[in-house]
Each structure stands twice: as C-alpha cells, then as structure tokens.
Short mmCIF file of C-alpha atoms and ligand atoms in Angstrom, two decimals:
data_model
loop_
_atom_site.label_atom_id
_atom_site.label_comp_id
_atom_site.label_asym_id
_atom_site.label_seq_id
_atom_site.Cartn_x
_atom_site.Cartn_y
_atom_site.Cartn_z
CA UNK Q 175 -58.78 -72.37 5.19
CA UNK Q 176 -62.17 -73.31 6.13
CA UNK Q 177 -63.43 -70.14 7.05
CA UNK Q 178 -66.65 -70.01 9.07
CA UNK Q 179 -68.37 -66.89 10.19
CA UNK Q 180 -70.68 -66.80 13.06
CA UNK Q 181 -72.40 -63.51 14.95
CA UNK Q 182 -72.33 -64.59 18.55
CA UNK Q 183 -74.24 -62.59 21.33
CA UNK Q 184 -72.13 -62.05 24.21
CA UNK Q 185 -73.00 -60.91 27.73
CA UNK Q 186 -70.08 -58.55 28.70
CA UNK Q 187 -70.42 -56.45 32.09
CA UNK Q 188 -74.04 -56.88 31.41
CA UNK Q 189 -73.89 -55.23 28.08
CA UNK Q 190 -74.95 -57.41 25.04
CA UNK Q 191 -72.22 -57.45 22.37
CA UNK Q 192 -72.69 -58.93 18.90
CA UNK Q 193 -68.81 -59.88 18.17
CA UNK Q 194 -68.82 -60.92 14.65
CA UNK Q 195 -65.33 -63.52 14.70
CA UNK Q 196 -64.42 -66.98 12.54
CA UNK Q 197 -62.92 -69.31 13.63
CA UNK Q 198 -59.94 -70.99 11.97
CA UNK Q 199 -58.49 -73.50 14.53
CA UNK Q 200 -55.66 -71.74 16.26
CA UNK Q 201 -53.56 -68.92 15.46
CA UNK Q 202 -56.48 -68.03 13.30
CA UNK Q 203 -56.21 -64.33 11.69
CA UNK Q 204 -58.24 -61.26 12.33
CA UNK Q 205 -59.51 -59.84 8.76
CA UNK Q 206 -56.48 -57.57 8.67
CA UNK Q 207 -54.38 -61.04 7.75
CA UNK Q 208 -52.31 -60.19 11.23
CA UNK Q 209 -52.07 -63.04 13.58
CA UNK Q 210 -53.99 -62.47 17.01
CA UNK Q 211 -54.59 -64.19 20.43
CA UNK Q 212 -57.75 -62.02 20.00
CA UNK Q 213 -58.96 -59.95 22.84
CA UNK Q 214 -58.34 -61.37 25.92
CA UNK Q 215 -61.18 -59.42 28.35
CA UNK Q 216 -57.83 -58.56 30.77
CA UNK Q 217 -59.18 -54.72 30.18
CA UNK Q 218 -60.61 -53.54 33.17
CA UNK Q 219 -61.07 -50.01 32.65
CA UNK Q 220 -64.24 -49.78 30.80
CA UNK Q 221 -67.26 -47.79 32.51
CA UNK Q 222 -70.65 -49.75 32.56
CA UNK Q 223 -71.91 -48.61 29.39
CA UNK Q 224 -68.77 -50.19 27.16
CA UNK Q 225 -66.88 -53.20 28.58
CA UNK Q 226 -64.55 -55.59 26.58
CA UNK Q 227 -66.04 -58.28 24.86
CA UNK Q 228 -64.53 -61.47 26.93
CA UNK Q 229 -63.88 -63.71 23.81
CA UNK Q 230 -61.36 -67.30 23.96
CA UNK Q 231 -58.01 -67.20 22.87
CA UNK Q 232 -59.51 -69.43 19.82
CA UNK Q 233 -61.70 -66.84 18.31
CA UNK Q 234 -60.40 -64.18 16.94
CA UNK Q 235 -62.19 -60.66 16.61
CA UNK Q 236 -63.21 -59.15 13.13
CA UNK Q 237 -60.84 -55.57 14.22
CA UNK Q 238 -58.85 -56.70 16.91
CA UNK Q 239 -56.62 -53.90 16.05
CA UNK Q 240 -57.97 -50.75 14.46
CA UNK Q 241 -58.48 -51.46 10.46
CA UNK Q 242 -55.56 -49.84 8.36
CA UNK Q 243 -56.08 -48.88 4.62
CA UNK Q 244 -56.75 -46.68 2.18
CA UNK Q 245 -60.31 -44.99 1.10
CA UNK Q 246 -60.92 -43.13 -2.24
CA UNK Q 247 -63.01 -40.30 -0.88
CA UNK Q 248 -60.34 -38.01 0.75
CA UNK Q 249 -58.94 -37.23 -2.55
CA UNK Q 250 -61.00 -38.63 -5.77
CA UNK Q 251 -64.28 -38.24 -4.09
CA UNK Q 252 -66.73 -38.46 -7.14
CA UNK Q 253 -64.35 -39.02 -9.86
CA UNK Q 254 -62.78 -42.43 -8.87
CA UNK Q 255 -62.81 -45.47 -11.29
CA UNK Q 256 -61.71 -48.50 -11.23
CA UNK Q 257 -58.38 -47.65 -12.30
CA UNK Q 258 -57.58 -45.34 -9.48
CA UNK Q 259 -58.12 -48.77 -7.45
CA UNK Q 260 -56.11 -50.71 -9.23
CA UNK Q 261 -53.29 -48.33 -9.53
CA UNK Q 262 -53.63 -47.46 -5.92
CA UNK Q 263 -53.78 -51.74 -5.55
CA UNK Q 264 -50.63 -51.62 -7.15
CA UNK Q 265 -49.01 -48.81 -5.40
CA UNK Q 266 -50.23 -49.90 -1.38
CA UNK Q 267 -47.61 -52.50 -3.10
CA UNK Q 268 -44.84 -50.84 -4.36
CA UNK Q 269 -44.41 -48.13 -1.87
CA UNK Q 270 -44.35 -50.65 1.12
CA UNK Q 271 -47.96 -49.45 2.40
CA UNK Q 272 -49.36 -53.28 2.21
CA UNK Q 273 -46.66 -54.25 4.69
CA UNK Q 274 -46.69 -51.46 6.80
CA UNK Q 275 -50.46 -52.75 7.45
CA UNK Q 276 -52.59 -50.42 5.08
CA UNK Q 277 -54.54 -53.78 3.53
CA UNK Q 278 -58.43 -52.22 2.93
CA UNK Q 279 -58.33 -50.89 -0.54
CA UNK Q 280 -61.82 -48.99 0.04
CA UNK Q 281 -64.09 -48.03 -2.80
CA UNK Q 282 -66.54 -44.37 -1.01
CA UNK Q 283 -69.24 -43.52 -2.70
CA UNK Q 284 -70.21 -43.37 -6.53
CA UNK Q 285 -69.41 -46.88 -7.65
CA UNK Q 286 -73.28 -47.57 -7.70
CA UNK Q 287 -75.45 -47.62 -10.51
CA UNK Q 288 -78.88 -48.90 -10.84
CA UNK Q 289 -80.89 -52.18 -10.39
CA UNK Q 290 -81.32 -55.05 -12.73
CA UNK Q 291 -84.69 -56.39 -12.66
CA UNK Q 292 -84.33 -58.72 -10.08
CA UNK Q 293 -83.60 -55.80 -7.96
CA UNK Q 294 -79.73 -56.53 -7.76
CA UNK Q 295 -77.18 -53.66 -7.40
CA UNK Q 296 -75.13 -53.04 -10.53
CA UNK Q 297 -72.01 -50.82 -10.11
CA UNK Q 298 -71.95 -48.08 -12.62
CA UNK Q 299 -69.67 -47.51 -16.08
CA UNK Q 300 -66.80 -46.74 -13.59
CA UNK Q 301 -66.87 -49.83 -12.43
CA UNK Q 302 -67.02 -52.10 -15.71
CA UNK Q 303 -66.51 -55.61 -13.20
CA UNK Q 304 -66.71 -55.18 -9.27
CA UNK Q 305 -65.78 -59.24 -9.04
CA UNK Q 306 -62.99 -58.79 -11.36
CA UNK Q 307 -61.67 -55.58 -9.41
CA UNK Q 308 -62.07 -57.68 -6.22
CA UNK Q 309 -60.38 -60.31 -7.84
CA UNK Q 310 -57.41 -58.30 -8.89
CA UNK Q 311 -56.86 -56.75 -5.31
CA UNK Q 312 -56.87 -59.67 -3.85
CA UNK Q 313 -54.31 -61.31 -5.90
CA UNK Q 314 -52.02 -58.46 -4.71
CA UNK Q 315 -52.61 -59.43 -1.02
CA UNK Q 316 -55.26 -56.86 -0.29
CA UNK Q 317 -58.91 -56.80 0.53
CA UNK Q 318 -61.52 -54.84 -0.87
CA UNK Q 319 -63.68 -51.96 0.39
CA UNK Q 320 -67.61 -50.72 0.04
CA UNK Q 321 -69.56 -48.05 0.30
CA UNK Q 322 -73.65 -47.80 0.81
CA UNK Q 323 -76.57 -46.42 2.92
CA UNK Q 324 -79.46 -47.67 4.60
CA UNK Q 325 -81.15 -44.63 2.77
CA UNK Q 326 -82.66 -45.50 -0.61
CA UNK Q 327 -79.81 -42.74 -2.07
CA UNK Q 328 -76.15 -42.39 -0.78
CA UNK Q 329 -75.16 -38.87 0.37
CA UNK Q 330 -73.69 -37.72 -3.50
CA UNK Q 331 -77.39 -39.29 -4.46
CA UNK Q 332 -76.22 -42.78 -6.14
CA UNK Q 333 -78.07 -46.21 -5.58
CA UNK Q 334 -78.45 -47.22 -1.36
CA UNK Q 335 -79.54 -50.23 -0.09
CA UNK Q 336 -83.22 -49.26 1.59
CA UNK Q 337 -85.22 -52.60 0.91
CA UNK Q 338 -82.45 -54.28 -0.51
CA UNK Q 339 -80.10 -54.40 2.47
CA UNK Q 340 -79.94 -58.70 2.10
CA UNK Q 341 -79.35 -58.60 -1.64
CA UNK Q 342 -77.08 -56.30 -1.09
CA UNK Q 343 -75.15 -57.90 1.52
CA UNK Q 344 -75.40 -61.25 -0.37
CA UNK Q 345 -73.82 -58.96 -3.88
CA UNK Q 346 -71.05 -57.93 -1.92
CA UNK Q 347 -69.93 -61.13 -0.51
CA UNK Q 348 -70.27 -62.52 -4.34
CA UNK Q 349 -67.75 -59.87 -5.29
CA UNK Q 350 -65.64 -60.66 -2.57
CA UNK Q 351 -65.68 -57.37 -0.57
CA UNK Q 352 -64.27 -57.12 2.83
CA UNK Q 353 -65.77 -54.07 4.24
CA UNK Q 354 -68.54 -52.42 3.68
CA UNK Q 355 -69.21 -48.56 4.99
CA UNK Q 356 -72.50 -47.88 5.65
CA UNK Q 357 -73.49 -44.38 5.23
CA UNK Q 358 -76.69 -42.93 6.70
CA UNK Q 359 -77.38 -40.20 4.00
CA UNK Q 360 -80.95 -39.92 3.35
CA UNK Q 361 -82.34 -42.40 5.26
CA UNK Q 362 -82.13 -39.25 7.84
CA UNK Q 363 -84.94 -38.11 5.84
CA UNK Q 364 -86.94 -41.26 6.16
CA UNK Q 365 -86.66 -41.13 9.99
CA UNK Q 366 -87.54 -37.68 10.32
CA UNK Q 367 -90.66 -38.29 7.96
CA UNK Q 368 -91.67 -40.88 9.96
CA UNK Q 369 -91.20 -39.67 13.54
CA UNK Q 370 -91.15 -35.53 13.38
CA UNK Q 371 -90.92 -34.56 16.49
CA UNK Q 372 -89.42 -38.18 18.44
CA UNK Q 373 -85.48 -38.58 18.74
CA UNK Q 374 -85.67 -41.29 20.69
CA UNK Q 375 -88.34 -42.87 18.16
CA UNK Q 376 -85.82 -41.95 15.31
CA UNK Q 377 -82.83 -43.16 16.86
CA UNK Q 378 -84.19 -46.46 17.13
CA UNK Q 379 -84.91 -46.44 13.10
CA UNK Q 380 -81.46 -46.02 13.02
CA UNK Q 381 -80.34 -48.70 15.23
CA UNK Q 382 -82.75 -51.04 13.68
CA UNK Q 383 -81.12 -49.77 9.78
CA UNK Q 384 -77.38 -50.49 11.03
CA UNK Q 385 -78.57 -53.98 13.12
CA UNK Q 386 -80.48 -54.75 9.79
CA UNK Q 387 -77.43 -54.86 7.41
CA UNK Q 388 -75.48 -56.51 10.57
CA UNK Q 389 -77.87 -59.23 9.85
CA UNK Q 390 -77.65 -59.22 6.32
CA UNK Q 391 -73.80 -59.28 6.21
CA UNK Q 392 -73.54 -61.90 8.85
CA UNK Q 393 -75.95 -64.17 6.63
CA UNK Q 394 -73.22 -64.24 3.63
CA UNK Q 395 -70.91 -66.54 6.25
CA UNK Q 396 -68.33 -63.76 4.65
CA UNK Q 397 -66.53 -61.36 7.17
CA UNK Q 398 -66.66 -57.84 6.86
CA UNK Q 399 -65.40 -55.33 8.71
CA UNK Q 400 -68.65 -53.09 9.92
CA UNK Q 401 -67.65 -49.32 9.32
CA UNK Q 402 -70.78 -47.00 10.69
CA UNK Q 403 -71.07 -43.36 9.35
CA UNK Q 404 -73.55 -41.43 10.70
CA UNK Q 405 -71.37 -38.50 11.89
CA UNK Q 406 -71.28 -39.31 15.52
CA UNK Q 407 -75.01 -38.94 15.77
CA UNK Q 408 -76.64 -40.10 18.83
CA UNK Q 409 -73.95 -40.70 20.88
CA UNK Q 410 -73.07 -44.03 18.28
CA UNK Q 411 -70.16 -44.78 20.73
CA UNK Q 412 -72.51 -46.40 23.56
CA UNK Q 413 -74.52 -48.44 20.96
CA UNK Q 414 -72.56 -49.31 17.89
CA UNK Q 415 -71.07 -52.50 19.15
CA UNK Q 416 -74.69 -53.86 19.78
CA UNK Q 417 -75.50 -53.06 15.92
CA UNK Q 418 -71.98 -55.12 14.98
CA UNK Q 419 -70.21 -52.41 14.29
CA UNK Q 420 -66.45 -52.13 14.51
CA UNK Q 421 -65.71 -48.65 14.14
CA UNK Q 422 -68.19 -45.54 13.77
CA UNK Q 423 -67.41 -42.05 12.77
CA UNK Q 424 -67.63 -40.48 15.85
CA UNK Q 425 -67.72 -36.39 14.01
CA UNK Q 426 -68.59 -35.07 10.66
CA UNK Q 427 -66.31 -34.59 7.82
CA UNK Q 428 -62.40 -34.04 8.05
CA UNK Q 429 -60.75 -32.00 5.80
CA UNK Q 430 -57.27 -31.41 4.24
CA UNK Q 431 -56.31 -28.65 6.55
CA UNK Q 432 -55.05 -28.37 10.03
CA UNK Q 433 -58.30 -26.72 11.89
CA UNK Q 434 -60.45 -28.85 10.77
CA UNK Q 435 -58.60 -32.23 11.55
CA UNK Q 436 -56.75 -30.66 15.01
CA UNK Q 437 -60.95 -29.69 16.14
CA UNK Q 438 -61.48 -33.49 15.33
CA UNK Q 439 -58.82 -34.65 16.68
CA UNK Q 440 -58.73 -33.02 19.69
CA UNK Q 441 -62.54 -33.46 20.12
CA UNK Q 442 -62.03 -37.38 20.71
CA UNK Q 443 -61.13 -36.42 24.16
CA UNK Q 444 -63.72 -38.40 26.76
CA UNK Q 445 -64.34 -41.64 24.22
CA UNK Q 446 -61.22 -43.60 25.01
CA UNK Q 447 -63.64 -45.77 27.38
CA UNK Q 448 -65.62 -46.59 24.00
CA UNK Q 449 -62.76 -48.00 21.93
CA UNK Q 450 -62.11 -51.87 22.48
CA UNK Q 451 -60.23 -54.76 20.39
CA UNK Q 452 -63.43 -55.29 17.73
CA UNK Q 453 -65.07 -51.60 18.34
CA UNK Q 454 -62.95 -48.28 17.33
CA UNK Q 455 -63.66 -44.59 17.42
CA UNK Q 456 -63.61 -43.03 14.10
CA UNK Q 457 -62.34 -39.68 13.63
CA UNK Q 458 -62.26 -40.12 10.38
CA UNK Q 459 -60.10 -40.63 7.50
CA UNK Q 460 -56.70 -39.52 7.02
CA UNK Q 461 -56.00 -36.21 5.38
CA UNK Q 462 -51.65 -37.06 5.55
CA UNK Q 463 -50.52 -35.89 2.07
CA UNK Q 464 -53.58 -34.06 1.16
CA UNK Q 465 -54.20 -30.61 0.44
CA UNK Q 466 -51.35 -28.07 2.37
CA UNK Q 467 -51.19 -29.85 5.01
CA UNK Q 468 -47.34 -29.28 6.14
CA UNK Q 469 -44.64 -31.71 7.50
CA UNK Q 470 -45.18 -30.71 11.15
CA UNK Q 471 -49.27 -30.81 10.53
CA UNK Q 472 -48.85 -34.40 9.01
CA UNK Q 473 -46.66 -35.47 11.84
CA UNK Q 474 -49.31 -33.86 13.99
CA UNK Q 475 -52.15 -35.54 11.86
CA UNK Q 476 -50.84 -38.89 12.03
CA UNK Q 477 -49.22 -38.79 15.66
CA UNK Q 478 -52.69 -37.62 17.21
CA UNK Q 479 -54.39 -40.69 15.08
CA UNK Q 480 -52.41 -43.06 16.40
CA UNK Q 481 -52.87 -42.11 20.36
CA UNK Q 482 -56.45 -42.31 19.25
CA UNK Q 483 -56.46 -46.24 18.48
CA UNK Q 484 -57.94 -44.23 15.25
CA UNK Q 485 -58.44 -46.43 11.88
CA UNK Q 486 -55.63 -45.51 9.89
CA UNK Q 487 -57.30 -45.17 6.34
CA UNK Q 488 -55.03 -43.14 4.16
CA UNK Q 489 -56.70 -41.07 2.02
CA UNK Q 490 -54.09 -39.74 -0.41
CA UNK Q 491 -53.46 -39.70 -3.84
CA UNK Q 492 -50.58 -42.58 -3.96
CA UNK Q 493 -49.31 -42.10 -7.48
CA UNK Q 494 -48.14 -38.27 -6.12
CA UNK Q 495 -46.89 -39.54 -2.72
CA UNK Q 496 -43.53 -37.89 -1.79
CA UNK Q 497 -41.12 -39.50 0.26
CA UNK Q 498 -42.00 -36.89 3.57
CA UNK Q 499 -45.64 -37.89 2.69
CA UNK Q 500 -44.57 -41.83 2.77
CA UNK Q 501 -42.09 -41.95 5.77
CA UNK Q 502 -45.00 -40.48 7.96
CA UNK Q 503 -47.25 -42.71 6.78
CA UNK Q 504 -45.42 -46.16 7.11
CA UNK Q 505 -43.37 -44.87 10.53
CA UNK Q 506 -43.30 -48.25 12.31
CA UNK Q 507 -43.03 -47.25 15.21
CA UNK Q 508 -45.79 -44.42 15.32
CA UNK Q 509 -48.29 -47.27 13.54
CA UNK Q 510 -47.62 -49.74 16.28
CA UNK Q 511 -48.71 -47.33 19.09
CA UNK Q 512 -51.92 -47.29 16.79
CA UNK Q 513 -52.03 -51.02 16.03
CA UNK Q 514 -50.95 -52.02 19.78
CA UNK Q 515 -52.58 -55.00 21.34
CA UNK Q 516 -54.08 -53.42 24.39
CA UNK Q 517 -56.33 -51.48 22.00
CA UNK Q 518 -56.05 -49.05 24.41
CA UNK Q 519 -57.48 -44.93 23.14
CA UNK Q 520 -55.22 -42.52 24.20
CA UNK Q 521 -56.76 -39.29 26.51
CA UNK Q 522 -55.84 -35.63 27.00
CA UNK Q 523 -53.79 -35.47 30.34
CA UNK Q 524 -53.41 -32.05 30.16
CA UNK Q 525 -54.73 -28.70 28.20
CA UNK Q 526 -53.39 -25.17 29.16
CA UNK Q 527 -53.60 -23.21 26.07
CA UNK Q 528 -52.13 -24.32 22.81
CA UNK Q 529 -50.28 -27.61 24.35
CA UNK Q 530 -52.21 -30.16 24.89
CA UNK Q 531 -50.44 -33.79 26.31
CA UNK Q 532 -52.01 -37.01 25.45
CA UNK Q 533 -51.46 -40.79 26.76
CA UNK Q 534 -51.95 -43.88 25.80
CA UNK Q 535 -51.18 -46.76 27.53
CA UNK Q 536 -49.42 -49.86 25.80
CA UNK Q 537 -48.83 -53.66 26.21
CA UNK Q 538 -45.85 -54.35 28.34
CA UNK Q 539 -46.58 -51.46 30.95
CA UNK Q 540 -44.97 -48.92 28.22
CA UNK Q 541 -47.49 -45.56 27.28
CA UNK Q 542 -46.72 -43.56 24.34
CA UNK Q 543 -46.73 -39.81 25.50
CA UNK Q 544 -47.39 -37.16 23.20
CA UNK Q 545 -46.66 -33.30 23.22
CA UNK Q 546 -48.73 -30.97 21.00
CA UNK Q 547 -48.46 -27.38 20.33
CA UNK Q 548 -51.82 -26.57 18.46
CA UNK Q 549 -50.25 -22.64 18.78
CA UNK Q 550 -49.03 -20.38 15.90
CA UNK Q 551 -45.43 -20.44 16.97
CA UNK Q 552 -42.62 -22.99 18.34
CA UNK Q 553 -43.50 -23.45 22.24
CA UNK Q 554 -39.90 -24.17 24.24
CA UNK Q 555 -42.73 -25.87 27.04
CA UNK Q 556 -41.34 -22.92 29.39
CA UNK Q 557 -42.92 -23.26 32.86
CA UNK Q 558 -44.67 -26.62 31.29
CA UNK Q 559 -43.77 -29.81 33.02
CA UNK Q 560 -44.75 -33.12 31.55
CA UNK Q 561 -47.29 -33.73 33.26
CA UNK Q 562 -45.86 -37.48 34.10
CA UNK Q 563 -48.26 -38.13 37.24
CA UNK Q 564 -51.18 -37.08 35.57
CA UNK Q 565 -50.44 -39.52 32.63
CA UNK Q 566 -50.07 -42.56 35.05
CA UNK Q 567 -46.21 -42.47 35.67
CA UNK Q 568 -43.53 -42.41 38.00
CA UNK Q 569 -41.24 -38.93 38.00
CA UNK Q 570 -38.25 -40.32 36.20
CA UNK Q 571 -38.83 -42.39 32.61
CA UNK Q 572 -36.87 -44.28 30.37
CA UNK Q 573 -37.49 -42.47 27.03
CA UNK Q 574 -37.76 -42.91 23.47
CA UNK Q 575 -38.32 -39.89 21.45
CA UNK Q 576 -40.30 -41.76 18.28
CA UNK Q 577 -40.29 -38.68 15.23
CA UNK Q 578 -36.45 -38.62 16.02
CA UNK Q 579 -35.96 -42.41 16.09
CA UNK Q 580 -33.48 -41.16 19.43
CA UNK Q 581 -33.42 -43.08 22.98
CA UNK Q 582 -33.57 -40.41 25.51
CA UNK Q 583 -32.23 -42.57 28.44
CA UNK Q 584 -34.09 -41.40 31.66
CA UNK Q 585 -36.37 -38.26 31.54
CA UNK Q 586 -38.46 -36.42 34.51
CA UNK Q 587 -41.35 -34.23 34.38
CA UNK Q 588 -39.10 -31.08 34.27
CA UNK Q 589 -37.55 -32.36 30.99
CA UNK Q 590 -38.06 -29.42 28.13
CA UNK Q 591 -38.81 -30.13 24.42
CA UNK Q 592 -39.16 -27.80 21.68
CA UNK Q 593 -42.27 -28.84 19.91
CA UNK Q 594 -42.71 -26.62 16.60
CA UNK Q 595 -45.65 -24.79 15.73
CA UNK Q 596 -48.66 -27.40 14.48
CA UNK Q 597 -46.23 -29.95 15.78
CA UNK Q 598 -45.66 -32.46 18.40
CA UNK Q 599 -43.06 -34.59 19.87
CA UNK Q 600 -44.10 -38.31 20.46
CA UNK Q 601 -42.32 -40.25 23.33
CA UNK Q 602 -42.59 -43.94 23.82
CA UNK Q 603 -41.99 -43.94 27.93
CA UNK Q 604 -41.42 -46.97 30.56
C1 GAL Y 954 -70.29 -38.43 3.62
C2 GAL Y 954 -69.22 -39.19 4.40
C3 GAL Y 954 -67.94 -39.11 3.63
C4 GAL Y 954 -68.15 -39.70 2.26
C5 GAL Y 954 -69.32 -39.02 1.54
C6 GAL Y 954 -69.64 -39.71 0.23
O1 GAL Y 954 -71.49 -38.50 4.29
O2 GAL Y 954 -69.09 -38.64 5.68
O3 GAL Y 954 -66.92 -39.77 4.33
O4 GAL Y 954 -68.38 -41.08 2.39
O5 GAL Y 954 -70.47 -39.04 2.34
O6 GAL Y 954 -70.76 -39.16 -0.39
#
C-alpha cells in the first residue's frame, strides 16, 4: 500500500501538535483499518489550551476515532501467554468483536524478558515468538498490542525500556506491533531521585520520557497508536498531544466492580474539551463481563464509555463470554455514539443526587442523551425533567431509546423514564 509515516508539527490555535498520520493517496485508512476523511478542524469548541489539529482531507490521523480492542490485563493480568492471544485472536473473530470494531489485540505487561547482548528486548518463555504471534494476528485481520515503560522496570517489575527506548521502538516495529502502551512505573522513582523536591522539574522528565519514545516510534516509519499511562498525573490532558500521544489514562486503575468504574467514570466530567479526532481521554479499560459486574452495571459501564469518546478496550475473558456479556459489547448503535466522527466527549448536564444526565453531541446535529441512576434503587425521575435546554436542545425531540432498540417519536423535557438501579437509559435525540 505504500505506507509512509511522517510526525508533522502543527500549529493549531497556537498550540504545537505532533499529529503522527500516513499518507496513502486518498481514502487512505486510519490504523483502526476504518476509512476516514480525517479530522476536518470544523471543531470550534476547544478552549486555548486543546484545539483540533487542522489536518487535509488527504491525511488521515493515527486515532481519528477512539481505538477499539481488547487488552489482556483486566482479566489475565500476570498469567497471560501467548495462547490466551491467540485464542482471544481467534475469538475477536468468531464472536463478531473484529467487525464490531474491537481490532487491537493488546499484549499488558509481563511479556518481557531480558536482554540479549546487544541490548535487544527478548520476550519471555510466555512468549516463545513475538513476530510469529504478530504474524498470526494479523492474518486474522487484527493488529497487535504492547506494553513497556520509560522506567528501567514495568510496574509488575519485568524488563522497561530506560536507555533502550530506540531499540525498543525499532524491536517492535520488526515484530509488527501496532500499539505500544507506555507505562510510567518506576521511572517515577528516577524523577523523584533526581529532582526531590521540584514538580515542575519532574514533570518535564516525564514529558521528555513520553516525547523520547514518540521519537523513537516515529523513526521505525511504522504507525503506532501512542497509549500514555501515567494515571492522569500532571494534568496529561493539556500536554499529551505535544508528546504524540493519542490517548492517556486520565485516573488510576479501574476495577471489576461498579464503585470503582462509576467514580471513574463519572470523574471524566470537565475533560471533554481535551478529547479530539487523534487525542482521547482514557478512563481506562473496560471491566464489561468481568468480575460481578451485573447487566444494568455493564449497560451502565459501557453506555457511560461511549458518551466519553472513551477507548473501548475490552478487557474480558472471551472464551467465557455470555451472550448478555456479548450483545453489550458489540451494540452497534451504543459503539457508534463512541466511534462517531465529531469525536466529540460527552459532559454531565446535570447532577442532583444519584441521577446524573450526560450529552454528547453527534455528526448530523443528533446528541446521544444519557440518563443514569448511580442510586441503590429504581428512580421513576419523579420531579426530574430532562434537562433538554441544558444539554443544547429544543423542548420537544425526536427520540430513539438505544438499550431498547425503540423509536420514541417526539419527547419533551417532562418525559419520565424508569432507569433501574446502577442503570441508565441511553437516547439518541434530534
Ligand atoms: C499499571 C497499569 C495497568 C497495567 C499494570 C501492569 O500501572 O495502570 O493498566 O498495565 O500496570 O503492570
């Protein structure tokens, strides 16, 4: 296809963006294989510190749409081999995932094992043949996921990249990986040892880490998606697209239960002006499937990632996937208010107690309304309106209740819902 990365600068609202994008003549595709017009710089609603890259119709972004896949830490954490990846290859596959959009097949943390004496990365006995596992995802139509740190050890204490960040980059692109998560860890350490007392001395360590394997990735001419994890350190949201990133954890880690992912969730509120076609908020992997998590809390899960513009990397075991677990996760209609081409993050419109309404504004004038009841028991939304002016819209809708798969015809704010306990009901409004 004639592939040909380049890392441009560009001067955006006065803010310097590093946009990595190919170009492939036109109706080139992004690295999630969709086809894009890329992002057209029509957004307007960016503050001064983020604004939308203004990139041609020609050159598509790296993440024009938030990246969609599947990550092995959720569930196998330390125990995942390169079976799991396969199978889970095999199953992203089977169970319609792939085509739904989940195409990163993402390999977390302890693949790595030591150095050869040229200094080159080997991965460990759980990985017998990285370029052979590459090889065999990609033949199924899927691309292929990293982990590392800038720290010299990862966070469960396996091999990091500190002083190796080129070879490293270079090893990766021999492989044939697409992604590549770069995990701060202990290089923490390393900044604190060096500057004690100076945040602002050890941010910019940081910075300078994360620009570092920018540079080194962007040298391989092979393009990877840019995945930052430093746990929302920092404010990362006002400087991760200058250190190429195109999505950064913006919180620590989720877990598989409903506190935990509704405090993350909800805590997103206030970065929607940071998420842009090339540049998401990352609240961190999906937990749908996992643990006790409950219909309604899944629905919940998914529903509040997807008003989020939130990467939607499944983090499930697939070979135990019921069919509640998959019809949540491949709802087409739910994953194009995530995927849609504004790339617009969804806000909080209105919080009084345990419901919360969020919107998110979508191509064609539509927004995708959602109504959450974070409470311990069914709310009936008495004395609750919807909260339409505050969201942007007129008092009557045309509505499209999206969980029911049910055209409401025309709604106003005085319309009542039941939304069950940990639940929500999502509405697709014009
Ligand atoms: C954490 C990270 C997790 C996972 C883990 C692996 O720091 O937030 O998502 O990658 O390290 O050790």
């Amino acid at each position: 296809m004639g592939m040909r990365i380049r890392s441009q600068m560009l001067k955006a609202g006065g803010l310097v963006l590093f946009v990595a994008g190919w170009a492939v003549g036109a109706g080139a595709q992004t690295a999630q294989g969709a086809q894009t017009s890329a992002a057209s710089g029509t957004a307007t609603r960016h503050s001064a510190v983020a604004t939308r890259p203004h990139v041609a119709a020609t050159r598509p972004v790296t993440a024009a749409t938030p990246p969609m896949g599947w990550n092995s830490w959720n569930y196998f954490a330390g125990k995942v081999t390169d079976k799991d990846i396969r199978d889970t290859a095999d199953l992203l596959v089977s169970t319609g995932m792939r085509d739904a959009g989940y195409v990163y097949v993402n390999i977390d943390d302890t693949w790595e094992g030591g150095r050869d004496a040229n200094g080159k990365i080997q991965s460990n006995e759980k990985f017998p043949d990285m370029k052979a596992l590459a090889d065999y995802v990609h033949s199924k139509g899927l691309k292929l996921g990293i982990y590392s740190s800038p720290g010299a050890k990862t966070c469960a204490r396996f091999e990091g990249s500190l002083g190796h960040e080129e070879q490293d980059a270079a090893t990766y692109a021999e492989w044939g990986i697409d992604y590549l998560k770069y995990d701060l860890c202990s290089y923490s350490g390393v900044m604190r040892a060096q500057f004690p007392n100076d945040l602002a001395a050890q941010n910019k360590m940081m910075r300078e880490a994360y620009e570092k394997m920018h540079q080194a990735i962007g040298k391989t001419g092979r393009p990877m998606v840019y995945s930052l994890c430093q746990y929302g350190w920092d404010s990362v949201w006002e400087w991760g697209p200058q250190v190429g990133a195109n999505l950064w954890r913006t919180t620590g880690d989720i877990s598989a239960n409903f506190d935990r992912m509704s405090l993350i969730g909800r805590g997103q509120a206030g970065l929607e002006k940071y998420a842009a076609p090339g540049h998401w908020n990352d609240p961190d992997m999906l937990e749908v499937g996992n643990g006790r998590l409950t219909h309604d809390e899944n629905v919940t899960h998914m529903t509040l990632w997807a008003m989020l513009a939130a990467p939607l990397i499944a983090g499930n075991n697939l070979t135990q996937m019921t069919p509640d677990v998959a019809s949540i996760l491949m709802n087409k209609e739910v994953i194009a208010i995530d995927q849609d081409a504004l790339g617009r993050q969804g806000d909080r419109v209105y919080a009084e107690g345990p419901v919360e309404i969020w919107a998110k504004s979508l191509k064609g004038g539509r927004k995708a309304l959602a109504i959450f009841n974070f409470g311990e028991t069914a709310s009936e939304m008495r004395g609750i309106g919807l909260h339409l002016k505050e969201a942007g819209l007129p008092a009557h809708v045309t509505a499209r209740d999206v969980w029911a798969a049910k055209d409401l015809g025309r709604i106003g704010d005085d319309t009542k819902f039941t939304v069950p306990r940990h639940g929500v009901v999502l509405l697709v409004v014009r």
